[in-house]
XYZ file of C-alpha atoms in Angstrom:
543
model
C 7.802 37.878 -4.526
C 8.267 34.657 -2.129
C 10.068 31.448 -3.607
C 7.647 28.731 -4.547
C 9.804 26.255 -2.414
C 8.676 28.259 0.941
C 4.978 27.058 0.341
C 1.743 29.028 0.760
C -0.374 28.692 3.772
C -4.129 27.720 3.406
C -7.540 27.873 5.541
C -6.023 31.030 7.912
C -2.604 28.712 8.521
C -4.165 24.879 9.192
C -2.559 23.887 5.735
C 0.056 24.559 4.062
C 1.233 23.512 0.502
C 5.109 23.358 -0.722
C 6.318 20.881 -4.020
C 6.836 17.960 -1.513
C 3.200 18.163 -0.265
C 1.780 18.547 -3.783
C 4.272 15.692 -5.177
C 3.196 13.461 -2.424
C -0.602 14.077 -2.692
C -0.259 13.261 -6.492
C 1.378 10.120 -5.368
C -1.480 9.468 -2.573
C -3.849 9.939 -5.323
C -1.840 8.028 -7.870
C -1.602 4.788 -5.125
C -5.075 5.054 -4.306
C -6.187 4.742 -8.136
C -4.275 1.829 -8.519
C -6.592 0.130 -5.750
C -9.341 0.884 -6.777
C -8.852 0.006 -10.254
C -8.840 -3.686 -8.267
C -12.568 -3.477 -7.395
C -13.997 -1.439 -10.657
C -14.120 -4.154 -12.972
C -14.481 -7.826 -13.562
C -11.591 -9.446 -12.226
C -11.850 -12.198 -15.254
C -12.651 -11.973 -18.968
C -13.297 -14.029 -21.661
C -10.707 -14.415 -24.485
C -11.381 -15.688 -27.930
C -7.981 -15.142 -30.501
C -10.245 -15.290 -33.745
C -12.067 -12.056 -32.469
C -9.776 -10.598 -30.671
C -8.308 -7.874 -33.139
C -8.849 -4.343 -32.754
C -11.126 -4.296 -35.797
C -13.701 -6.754 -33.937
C -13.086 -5.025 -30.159
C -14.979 -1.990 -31.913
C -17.547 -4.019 -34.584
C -18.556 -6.746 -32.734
C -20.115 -7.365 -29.291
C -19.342 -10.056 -27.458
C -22.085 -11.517 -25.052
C -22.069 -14.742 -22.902
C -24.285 -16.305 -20.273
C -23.177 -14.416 -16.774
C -21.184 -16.627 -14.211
C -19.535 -17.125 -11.251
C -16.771 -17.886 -12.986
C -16.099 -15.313 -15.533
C -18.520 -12.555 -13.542
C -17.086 -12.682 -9.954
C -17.946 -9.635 -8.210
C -16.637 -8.129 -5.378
C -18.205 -7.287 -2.116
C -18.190 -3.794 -1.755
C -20.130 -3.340 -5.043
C -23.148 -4.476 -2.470
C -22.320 -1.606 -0.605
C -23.006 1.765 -1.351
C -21.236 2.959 1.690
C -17.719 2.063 -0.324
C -17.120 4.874 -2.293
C -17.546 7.582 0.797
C -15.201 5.935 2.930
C -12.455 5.549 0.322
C -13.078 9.078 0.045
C -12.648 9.839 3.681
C -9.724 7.434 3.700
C -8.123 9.386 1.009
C -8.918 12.978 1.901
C -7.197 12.589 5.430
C -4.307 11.256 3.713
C -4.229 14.442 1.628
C -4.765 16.577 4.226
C -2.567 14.913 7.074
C 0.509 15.616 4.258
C 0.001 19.301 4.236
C -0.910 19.622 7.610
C 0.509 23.057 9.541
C -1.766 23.360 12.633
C -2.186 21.207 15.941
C -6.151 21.199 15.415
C -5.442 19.887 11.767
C -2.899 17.211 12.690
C -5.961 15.525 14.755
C -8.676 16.194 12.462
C -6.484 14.602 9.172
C -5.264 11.864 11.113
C -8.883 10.621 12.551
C -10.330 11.321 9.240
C -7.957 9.114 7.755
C -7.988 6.177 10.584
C -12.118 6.217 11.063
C -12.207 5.260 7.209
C -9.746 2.752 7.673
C -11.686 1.106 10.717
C -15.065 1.245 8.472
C -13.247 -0.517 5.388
C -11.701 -2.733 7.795
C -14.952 -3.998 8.744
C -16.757 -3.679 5.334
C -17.521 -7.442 4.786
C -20.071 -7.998 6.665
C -20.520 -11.387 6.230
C -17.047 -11.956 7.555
C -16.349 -12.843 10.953
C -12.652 -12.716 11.068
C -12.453 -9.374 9.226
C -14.803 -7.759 11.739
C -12.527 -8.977 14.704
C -9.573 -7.373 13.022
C -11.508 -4.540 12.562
C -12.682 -3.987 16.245
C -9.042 -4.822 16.908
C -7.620 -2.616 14.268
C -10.486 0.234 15.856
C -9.477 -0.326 19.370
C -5.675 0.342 19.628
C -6.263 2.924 17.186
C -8.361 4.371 19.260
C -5.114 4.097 21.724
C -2.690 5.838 19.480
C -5.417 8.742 19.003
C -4.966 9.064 22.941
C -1.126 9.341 22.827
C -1.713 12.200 19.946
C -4.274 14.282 21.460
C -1.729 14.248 24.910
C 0.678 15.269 22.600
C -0.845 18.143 21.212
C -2.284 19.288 24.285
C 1.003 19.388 25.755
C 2.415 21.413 22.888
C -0.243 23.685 23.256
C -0.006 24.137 27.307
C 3.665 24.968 26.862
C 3.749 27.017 23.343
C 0.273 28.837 23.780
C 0.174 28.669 19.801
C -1.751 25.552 17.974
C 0.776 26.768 14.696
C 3.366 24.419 14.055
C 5.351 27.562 12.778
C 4.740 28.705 15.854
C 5.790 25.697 17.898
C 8.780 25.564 15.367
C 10.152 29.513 16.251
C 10.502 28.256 19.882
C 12.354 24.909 19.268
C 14.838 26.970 17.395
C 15.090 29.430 20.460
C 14.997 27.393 22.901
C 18.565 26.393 23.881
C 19.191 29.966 24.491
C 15.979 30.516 26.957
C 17.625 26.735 28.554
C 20.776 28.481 28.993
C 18.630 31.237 30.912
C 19.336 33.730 28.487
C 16.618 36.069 27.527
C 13.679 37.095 29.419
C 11.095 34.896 28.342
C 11.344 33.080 31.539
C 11.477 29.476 32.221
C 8.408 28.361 30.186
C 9.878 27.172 27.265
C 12.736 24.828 27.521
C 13.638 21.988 25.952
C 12.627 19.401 27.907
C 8.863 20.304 27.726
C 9.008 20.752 23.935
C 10.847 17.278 23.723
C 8.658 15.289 25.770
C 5.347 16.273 24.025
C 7.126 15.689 20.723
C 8.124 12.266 22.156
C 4.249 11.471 23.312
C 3.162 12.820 19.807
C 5.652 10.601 17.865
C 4.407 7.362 19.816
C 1.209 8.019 18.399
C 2.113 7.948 15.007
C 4.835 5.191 15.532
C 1.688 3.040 16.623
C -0.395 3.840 13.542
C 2.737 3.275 11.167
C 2.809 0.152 13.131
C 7.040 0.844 13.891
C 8.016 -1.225 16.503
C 7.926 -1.589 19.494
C 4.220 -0.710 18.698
C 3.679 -2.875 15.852
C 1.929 -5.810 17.786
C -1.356 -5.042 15.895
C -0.689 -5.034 12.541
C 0.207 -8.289 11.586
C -2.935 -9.891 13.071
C -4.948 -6.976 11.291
C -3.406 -7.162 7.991
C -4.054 -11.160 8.202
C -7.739 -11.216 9.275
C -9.218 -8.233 7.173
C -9.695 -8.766 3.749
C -6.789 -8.265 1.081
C -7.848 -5.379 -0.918
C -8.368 -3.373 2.691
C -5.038 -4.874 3.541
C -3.938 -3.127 0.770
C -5.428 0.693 1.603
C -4.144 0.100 5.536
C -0.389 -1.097 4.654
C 0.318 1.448 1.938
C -1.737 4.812 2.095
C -1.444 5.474 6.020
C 2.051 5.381 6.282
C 2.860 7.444 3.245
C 0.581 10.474 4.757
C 2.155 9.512 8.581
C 5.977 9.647 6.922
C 5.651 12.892 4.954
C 4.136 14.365 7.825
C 7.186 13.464 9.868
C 9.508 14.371 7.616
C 8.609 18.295 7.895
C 8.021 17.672 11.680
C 11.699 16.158 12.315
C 13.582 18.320 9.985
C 12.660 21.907 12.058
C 12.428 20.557 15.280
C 15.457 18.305 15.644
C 18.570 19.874 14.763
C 17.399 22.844 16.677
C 17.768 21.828 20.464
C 21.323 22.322 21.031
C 20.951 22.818 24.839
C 19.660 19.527 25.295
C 21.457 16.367 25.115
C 18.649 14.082 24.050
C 16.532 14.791 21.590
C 12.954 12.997 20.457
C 13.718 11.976 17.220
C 16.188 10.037 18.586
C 13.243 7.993 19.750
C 13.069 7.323 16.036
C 16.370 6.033 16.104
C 15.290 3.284 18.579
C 12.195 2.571 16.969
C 14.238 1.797 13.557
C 16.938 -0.284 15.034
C 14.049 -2.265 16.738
C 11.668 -2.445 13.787
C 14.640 -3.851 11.956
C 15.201 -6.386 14.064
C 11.368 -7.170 15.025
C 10.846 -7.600 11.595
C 13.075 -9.577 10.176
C 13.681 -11.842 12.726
C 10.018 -12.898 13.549
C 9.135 -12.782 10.252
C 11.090 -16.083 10.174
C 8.650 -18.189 12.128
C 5.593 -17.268 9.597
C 3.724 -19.476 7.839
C 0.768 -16.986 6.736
C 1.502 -14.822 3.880
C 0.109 -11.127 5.049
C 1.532 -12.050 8.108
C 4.896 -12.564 6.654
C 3.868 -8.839 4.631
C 3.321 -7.061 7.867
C 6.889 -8.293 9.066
C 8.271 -7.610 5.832
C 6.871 -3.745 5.993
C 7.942 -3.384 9.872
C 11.418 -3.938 8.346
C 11.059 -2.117 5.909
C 9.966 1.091 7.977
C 12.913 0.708 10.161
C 14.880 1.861 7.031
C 12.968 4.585 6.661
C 12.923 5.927 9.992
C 16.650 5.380 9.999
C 16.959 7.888 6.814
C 14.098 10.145 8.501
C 16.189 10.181 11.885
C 19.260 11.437 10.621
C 18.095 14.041 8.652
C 20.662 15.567 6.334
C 20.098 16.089 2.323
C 21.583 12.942 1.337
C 19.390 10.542 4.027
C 16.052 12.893 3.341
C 16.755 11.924 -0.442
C 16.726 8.254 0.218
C 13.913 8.211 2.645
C 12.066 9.999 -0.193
C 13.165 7.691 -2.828
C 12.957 4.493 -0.513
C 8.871 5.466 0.709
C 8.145 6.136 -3.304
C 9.732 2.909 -4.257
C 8.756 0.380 -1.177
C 5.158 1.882 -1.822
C 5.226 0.836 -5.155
C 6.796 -2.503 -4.999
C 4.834 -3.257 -1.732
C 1.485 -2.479 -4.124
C 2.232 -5.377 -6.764
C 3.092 -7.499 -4.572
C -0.887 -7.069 -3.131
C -1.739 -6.812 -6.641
C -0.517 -9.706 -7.336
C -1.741 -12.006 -4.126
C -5.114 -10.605 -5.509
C -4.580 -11.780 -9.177
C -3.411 -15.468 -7.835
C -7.249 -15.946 -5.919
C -8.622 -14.937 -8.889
C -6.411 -17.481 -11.382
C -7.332 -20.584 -8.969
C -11.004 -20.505 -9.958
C -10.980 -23.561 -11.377
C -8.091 -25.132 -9.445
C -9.119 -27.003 -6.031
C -6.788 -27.934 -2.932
C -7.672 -30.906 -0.995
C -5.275 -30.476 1.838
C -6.877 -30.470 5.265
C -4.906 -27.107 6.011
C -6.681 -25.245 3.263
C -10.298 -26.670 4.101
C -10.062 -25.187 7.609
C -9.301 -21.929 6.444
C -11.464 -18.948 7.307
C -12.821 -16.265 4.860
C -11.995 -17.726 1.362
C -13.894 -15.655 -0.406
C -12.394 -12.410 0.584
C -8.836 -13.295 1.221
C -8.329 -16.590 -1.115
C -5.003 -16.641 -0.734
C -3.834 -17.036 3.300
C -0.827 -19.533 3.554
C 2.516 -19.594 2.086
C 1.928 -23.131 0.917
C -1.038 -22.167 -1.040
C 1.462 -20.462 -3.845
C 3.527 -23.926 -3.877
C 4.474 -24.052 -7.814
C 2.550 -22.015 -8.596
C 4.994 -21.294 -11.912
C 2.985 -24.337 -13.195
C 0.311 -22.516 -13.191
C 0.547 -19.294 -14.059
C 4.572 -18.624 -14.772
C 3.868 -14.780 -15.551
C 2.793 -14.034 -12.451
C 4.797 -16.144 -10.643
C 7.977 -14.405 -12.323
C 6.271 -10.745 -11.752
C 5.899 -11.917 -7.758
C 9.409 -13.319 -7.588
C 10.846 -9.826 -9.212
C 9.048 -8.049 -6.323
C 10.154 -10.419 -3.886
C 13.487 -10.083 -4.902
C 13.075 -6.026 -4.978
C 12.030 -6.643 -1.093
C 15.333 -8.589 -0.288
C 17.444 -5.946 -1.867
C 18.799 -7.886 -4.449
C 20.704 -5.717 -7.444
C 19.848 -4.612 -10.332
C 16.021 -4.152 -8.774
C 14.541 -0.613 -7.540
C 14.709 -1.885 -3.750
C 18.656 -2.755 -3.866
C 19.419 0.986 -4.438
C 16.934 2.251 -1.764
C 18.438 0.229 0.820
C 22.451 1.282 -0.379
C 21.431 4.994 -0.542
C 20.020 4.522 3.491
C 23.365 2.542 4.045
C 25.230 5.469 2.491
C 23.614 8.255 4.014
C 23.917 6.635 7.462
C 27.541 6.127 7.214
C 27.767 9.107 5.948
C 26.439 10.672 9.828
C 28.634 8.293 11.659
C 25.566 5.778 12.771
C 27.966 2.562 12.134
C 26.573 0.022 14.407
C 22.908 0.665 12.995
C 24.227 0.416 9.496
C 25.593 -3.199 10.713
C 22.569 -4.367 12.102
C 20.664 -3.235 8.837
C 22.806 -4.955 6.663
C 22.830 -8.316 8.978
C 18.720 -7.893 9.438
C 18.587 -7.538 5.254
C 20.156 -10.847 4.740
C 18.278 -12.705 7.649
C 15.192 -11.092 6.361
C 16.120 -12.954 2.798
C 15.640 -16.249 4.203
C 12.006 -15.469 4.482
C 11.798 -13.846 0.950
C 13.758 -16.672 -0.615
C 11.682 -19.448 1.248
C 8.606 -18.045 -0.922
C 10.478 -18.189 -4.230
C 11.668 -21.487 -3.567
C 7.933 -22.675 -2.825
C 6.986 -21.312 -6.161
C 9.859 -22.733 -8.419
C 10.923 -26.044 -6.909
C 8.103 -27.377 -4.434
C 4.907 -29.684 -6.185
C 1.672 -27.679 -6.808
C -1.220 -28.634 -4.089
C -3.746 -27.943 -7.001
C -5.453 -30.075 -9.145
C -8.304 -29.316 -11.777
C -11.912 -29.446 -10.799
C -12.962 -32.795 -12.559
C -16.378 -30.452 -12.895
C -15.053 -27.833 -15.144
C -12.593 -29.616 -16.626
C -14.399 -30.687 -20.174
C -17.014 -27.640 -19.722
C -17.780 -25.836 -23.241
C -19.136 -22.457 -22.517
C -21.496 -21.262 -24.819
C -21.133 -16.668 -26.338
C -22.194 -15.063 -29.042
C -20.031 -12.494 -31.634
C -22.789 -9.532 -32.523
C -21.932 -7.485 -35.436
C -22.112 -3.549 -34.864
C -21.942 -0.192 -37.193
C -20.316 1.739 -34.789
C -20.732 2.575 -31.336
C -23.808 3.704 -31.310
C -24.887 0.698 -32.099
C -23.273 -1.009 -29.961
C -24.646 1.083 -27.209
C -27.927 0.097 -28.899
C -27.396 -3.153 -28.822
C -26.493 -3.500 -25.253
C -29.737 -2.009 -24.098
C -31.451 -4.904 -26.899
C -29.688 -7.601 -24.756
C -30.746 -6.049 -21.077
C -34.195 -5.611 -22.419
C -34.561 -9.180 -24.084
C -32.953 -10.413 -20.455
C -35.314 -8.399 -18.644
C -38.576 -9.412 -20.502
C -36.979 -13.442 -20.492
C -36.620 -13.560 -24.428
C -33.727 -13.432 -27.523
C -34.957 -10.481 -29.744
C -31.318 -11.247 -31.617
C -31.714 -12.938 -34.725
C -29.369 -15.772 -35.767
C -28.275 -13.581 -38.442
C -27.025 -10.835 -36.673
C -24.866 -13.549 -34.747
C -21.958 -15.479 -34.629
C -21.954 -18.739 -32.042
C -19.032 -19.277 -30.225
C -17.765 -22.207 -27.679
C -15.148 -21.639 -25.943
C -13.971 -23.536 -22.700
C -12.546 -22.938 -19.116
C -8.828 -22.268 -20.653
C -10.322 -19.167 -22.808
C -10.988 -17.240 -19.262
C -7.911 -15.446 -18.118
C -7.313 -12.325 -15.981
C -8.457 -9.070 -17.021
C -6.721 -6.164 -18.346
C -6.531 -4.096 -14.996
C -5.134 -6.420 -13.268
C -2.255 -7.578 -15.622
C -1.520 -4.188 -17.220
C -1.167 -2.710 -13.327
C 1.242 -5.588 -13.031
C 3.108 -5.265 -15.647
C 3.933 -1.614 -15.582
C 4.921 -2.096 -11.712
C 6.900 -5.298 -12.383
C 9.063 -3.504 -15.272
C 10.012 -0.430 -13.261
C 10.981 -2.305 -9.863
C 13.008 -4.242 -12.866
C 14.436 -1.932 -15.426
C 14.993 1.351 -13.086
C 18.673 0.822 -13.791
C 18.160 2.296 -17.286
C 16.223 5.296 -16.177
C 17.113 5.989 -12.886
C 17.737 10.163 -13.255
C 13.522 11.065 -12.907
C 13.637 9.237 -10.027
C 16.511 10.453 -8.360
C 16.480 13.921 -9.305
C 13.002 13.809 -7.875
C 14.056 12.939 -4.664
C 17.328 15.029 -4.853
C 15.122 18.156 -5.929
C 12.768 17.742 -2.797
C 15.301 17.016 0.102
C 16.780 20.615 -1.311
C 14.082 22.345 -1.183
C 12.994 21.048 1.978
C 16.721 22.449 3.822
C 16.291 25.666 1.471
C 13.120 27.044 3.373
């Protein structure tokens, strides 16, 4: 009987599935429901605390005159494109994890990016989002190049299009470098590290690592937020697990040869953590400042993947789960602060020039300036993750970053394990600035004189059940439909209520919630997580 832990192989070998591909996909999947959850419902609801019990949630219908204000609807709703191309986003993400074939490596990954470059561009009323989109389409485009030469090369000099294949000769090759063995001069290490090397600056590009991570903060900043979302997040997690399996049976196995390609990684990380944190400095747009803060963020990562032993493959699995998560709310929560400004307005000049309000209402730093005034809940759920971000203890990112630390000084790679410390605390500067905006600085927003003393007029209909209800629904779209109230005043309860009664919905500040309290109490239940992580990176050198 084979060990669960070696995996079975699917489609005649161009998938595979072990526990980290299947933990991983339910993570994808997991991620992916969480963003969507931001577009399926009303972003705002109406709350009334004398019918707000559980009794009258199930008895009593609620109904109110539709607005912009309460009723705000995103754009893809319009589309009915939107649900196939989060589909095709999601299923190369899924299959680019349990990829185990050359032909599937391209297919997955351009499955993946052509959804990405279609969402990009989804608002088509937007201007700047479909010039980060063509940009966004373009380079990607570039990276697909880089892959494809790659592959081609691995092919030319394995003959096989099997990774297990291409992974035999890597672990035979410093013996046929050494000329020993008659399988000729074919297969040597050079060859097998230079395609590797092309193929990794393919995926470096699309993870947006530096020194290839020019695109991605003008793409995260011009397409809309919720897409920003999908591109920052799902890509990398599919690009990273695919490296991990790639790096850990190709790396350690090229003793001939002094340099191998994942020590391209190496570079990458050192220079992605000082790209990031350093120009992230100098930003004074907000998913700008998020696409620095992720390019630092990956240069951790790569510096676990890099080094590859069972304590750094645990933290680069604990630090993608966790900086996936806490880089999620913090979207989330941009997202919630457009939609609590509704009735807020900002009369700077700075804000009126601003491009694409609608879909990204929330563009400048100075546009959260205290904003605990506001809305102190979310402003203290934002500052959490912010903190988490910075590495600050007791929060889910401060053990992350020590268990990189440790695991790198663990190998002997010192003078990277400096520079990450030093980049962490320049990168806090930035991450501080922010909180410091929110807390201390005076708001930019007053109330719309318009809506100020507006009394919004509902009504509280009394149900048996919900079948009535359901009933009762279909009255109200009828009597809409046909432009008259076949509700009688006595089956009806009048209600004003006024601008201060319409707060953020439940999927929004449930999704927040839950993430805020486990980037914020993981310290008291820290074994799942761990043991996760510890339970993968062993299975992963058992195979």
């Amino acid at each position: 009987m084979v060990p669960l832990y070696r995996g079975i192989g699917l489609l005649g070998g161009l998938f595979h599935t072990t526990g980290t591909t299947q933990v991983f996909q339910i993570f994808i999947f997991f991620i992916s429901s969480i963003i969507i959850l931001l577009t399926s419902f009303y972003p705002r609801k109406v709350w009334v605390p004398l019918y707000s019990s559980v009794s009258k949630f199930f008895f009593h219908k609620f109904t109110f005159y539709s607005s912009k204000i309460i009723n705000k609807m995103a754009e893809q709703f319009k589309i009915i494109e939107y649900p196939l191309i989060i589909l095709f986003v999601i299923c190369g993400a899924v299959f680019l994890v349990s990829t185990s074939d050359l032909v599937s490596i391209f297919l997955s990954i351009e499955l993946q990016s052509y959804g990405l470059y279609i969402l990009s561009t989804l608002y088509r009323n937007s201007e700047q989002a479909t010039s980060g989109g063509l940009t966004y389409f373009l380079l990607g485009g570039l990276s697909s190049c880089f892959i494809l030469l790659g592959t081609s090369l691995l092919y030319t000099n394995s003959g096989s299009t099997s990774l297990d294949g291409i992974y035999v000769i890597t672990s035979i090759s410093d013996l046929v470098n050494e000329g020993s063995g008659e399988l000729g001069s074919a297969y040597t290490a050079y060859y097998i590290n230079f395609a590797f090397l092309i193929l990794s600056i393919g995926f470096l590009f699309k993870s947006s690592a530096a020194p290839f991570h020019f695109w991605s903060p003008d793409v995260y900043d011009a397409i809309p937020t919720i897409v920003t979302t999908f591109v920052a997040i799902v890509a990398k997690i599919s690009i990273f697990i695919f490296l991990l399996e790639l790096v850990h049976y190709t790396s350690n196995s090229l003793f001939s040869f002094q340099y191998s390609w994942t020590s391209s990684l190496l570079i990458s990380s050192l220079l992605s953590l000082i790209i990031g944190s350093v120009v992230g400095l100098t930003q004074v747009r907000i998913k700008r400042l998020f696409a620095y803060s992720t390019i630092s963020h990956v240069g951790f990562i790569l510096l676990a993947l890099s080094i590859n032993s069972i304590e750094s493959i645990q933290a680069f699995i604990f630090y993608l789960m966790q900086y996936s998560l806490s880089n999620l709310n913090a979207f989330v929560i941009l997202i919630s602060i457009g939609y609590s400004l509704y009735y807020y307005i900002n009369s700077t000049d700075e804000y009126k020039e601003l491009e694409d309000k609608n879909n990204s209402p929330i563009q400048l730093i100075s546009q959260i300036k205290g904003y605990f005034d506001i809305n102190p809940y979310l402003a203290l759920s934002l500052s959490i993750t912010i903190f988490s971000f910075a590495g600050i203890p007791p929060l889910l990112g401060f053990f992350a970053k020590q268990m990189v630390l440790s695991a790198a000084l663990d190998s002997g790679y010192v003078f990277i394990t400096l520079i990450a410390i030093l980049t962490s605390v320049i990168s806090a500067v930035y991450y501080l600035n922010i909180i410091k905006q929110i807390f201390f600085d005076k708001s930019e927003y007053i109330v719309n004189p318009e809506v100020k003393n507006i009394s919004i007029e509902g009504s509280i209909v009394k149900t048996n059940g919900l079948k009535n209800l359901l009933s009762m629904r279909t009255l109200k779209k009828t009597s809409v439909a046909e432009g008259k109230d076949n509700i009688t005043e006595a089956e009806q309860v009048k209600v004003n209520f006024n601008i201060n009664s319409i707060v953020l919905s439940s999927s929004l500040t449930l999704t927040i919630s839950i993430l805020t309290l486990t980037i914020m109490l993981f310290i008291f239940v820290p074994q799942e997580w761990l043991n996760l992580a510890n339970i993968l990176a062993l299975i992963l050198f058992n195979t």
